């Protein structure tokens, strides 16, 4: 099922890419000999207007075959068109892959979907960190970052990653008051275990509703309206997790008291429960509900551009971290992407659409890299021709360069796929 889903997702993106070349070629009056879905051998096809439309046996992507891709002598050939027309045709595939995410993300933002809403709470602040310099304190509830509403820790992580190397402005709630803070110089290469700003968080979702009189929980000091943060070292995120965490901690250290951290009146309070699996009997909790949200068409359309801009900014920041030696680039081949596609699909249709949009953006960028055999490599040859005053390189030389580039690409894909397989079975 994972392989089939991967073929559908990636195959669809490649077909969209090839449609860009197809429509651009038609607009430039280049004769398209064949537009194929899948790769040969051909299953069946039909010809209309001088173009053969084929369905092929290998269910992977598609292709466009144009007249005279290297021979400029034919009047309707690709090579016979001006440099600017050829640039238009070569760039149209990536342009289609860039447009598709706008449509996909618009659909996602218009679709009602649950959003976890929590109190993102600072548990501790690393000494000397940007957060400490800004005055962030344990117990602060982070409400806003750079104008972005913070509903959960994923929102905050996104906001931080978008500001690597720059300052970030936060609004926190502290003992019932809103406090504005500016975090200086979000770190690209932070000390191990500290994160970019140097805070340790929890997504607090559980509030103590009531405590039975005389129970072990009451005797330990738990009070109504306490916000449960952790039991032992385990975060508690749903109504079952305090009991599950308690049992695990007691089984690990049956003679040691169990620390429970709560947020009370804006301050973190540490309490001790007896090492008893029933120590939380008599405790009732309220769970922060998830909110179902959606946008109207125009708002969703605008939000899609914002999301794409953030994806590109995250990509740039990740490259900066790699250059600084703060991270290693993780490259996945077809096998790795297939596995990730299957994992994402298990979370639902909206995450799968978001993943497809991300793959489409990656495909657009990768194809524009000026490497032989890619669209970007072919664009580079056309640009060289323009710089040379219209004098082209010999077709056989360009053909050799692209063939060598294609061989290198295949070799790289094989090596990456071997690494994917090793990770899969590690």
Short mmCIF file of N, CA and C in Angstrom, two decimals, residues 30-34 64-69 77-78:
data_model
loop_
_atom_site.label_atom_id
_atom_site.label_comp_id
_atom_site.label_asym_id
_atom_site.label_seq_id
_atom_site.Cartn_x
_atom_site.Cartn_y
_atom_site.Cartn_z
N UNK A 30 5.80 24.82 -30.55
CA UNK A 30 6.70 23.69 -30.76
C UNK A 30 5.85 22.45 -30.92
N UNK A 31 6.17 21.63 -31.91
CA UNK A 31 5.40 20.40 -32.12
C UNK A 31 5.76 19.37 -31.05
N UNK A 32 4.74 18.96 -30.30
CA UNK A 32 4.92 17.92 -29.29
C UNK A 32 4.61 16.58 -29.95
N UNK A 33 5.61 15.73 -30.05
CA UNK A 33 5.42 14.44 -30.70
C UNK A 33 4.65 13.47 -29.81
N UNK A 34 4.94 13.50 -28.49
CA UNK A 34 4.26 12.56 -27.59
C UNK A 34 4.19 13.13 -26.18
N UNK A 64 7.45 14.31 -21.92
CA UNK A 64 7.07 15.06 -23.11
C UNK A 64 8.20 14.92 -24.13
N UNK A 65 7.85 14.50 -25.34
CA UNK A 65 8.85 14.37 -26.40
C UNK A 65 8.53 15.40 -27.48
N UNK A 66 9.47 16.33 -27.69
CA UNK A 66 9.25 17.42 -28.63
C UNK A 66 10.07 17.21 -29.90
N UNK A 67 9.63 17.82 -30.98
CA UNK A 67 10.34 17.74 -32.25
C UNK A 67 11.65 18.50 -32.15
N UNK A 68 12.72 17.88 -32.64
CA UNK A 68 14.00 18.57 -32.79
C UNK A 68 14.53 19.18 -31.52
N UNK A 69 14.69 18.37 -30.47
CA UNK A 69 15.18 18.93 -29.21
C UNK A 69 16.63 19.39 -29.31
N UNK A 77 10.50 22.95 -34.36
CA UNK A 77 11.31 22.19 -33.40
C UNK A 77 11.60 23.03 -32.16
N UNK A 78 11.89 22.34 -31.07
CA UNK A 78 12.28 23.02 -29.83
C UNK A 78 13.58 23.80 -30.04
#
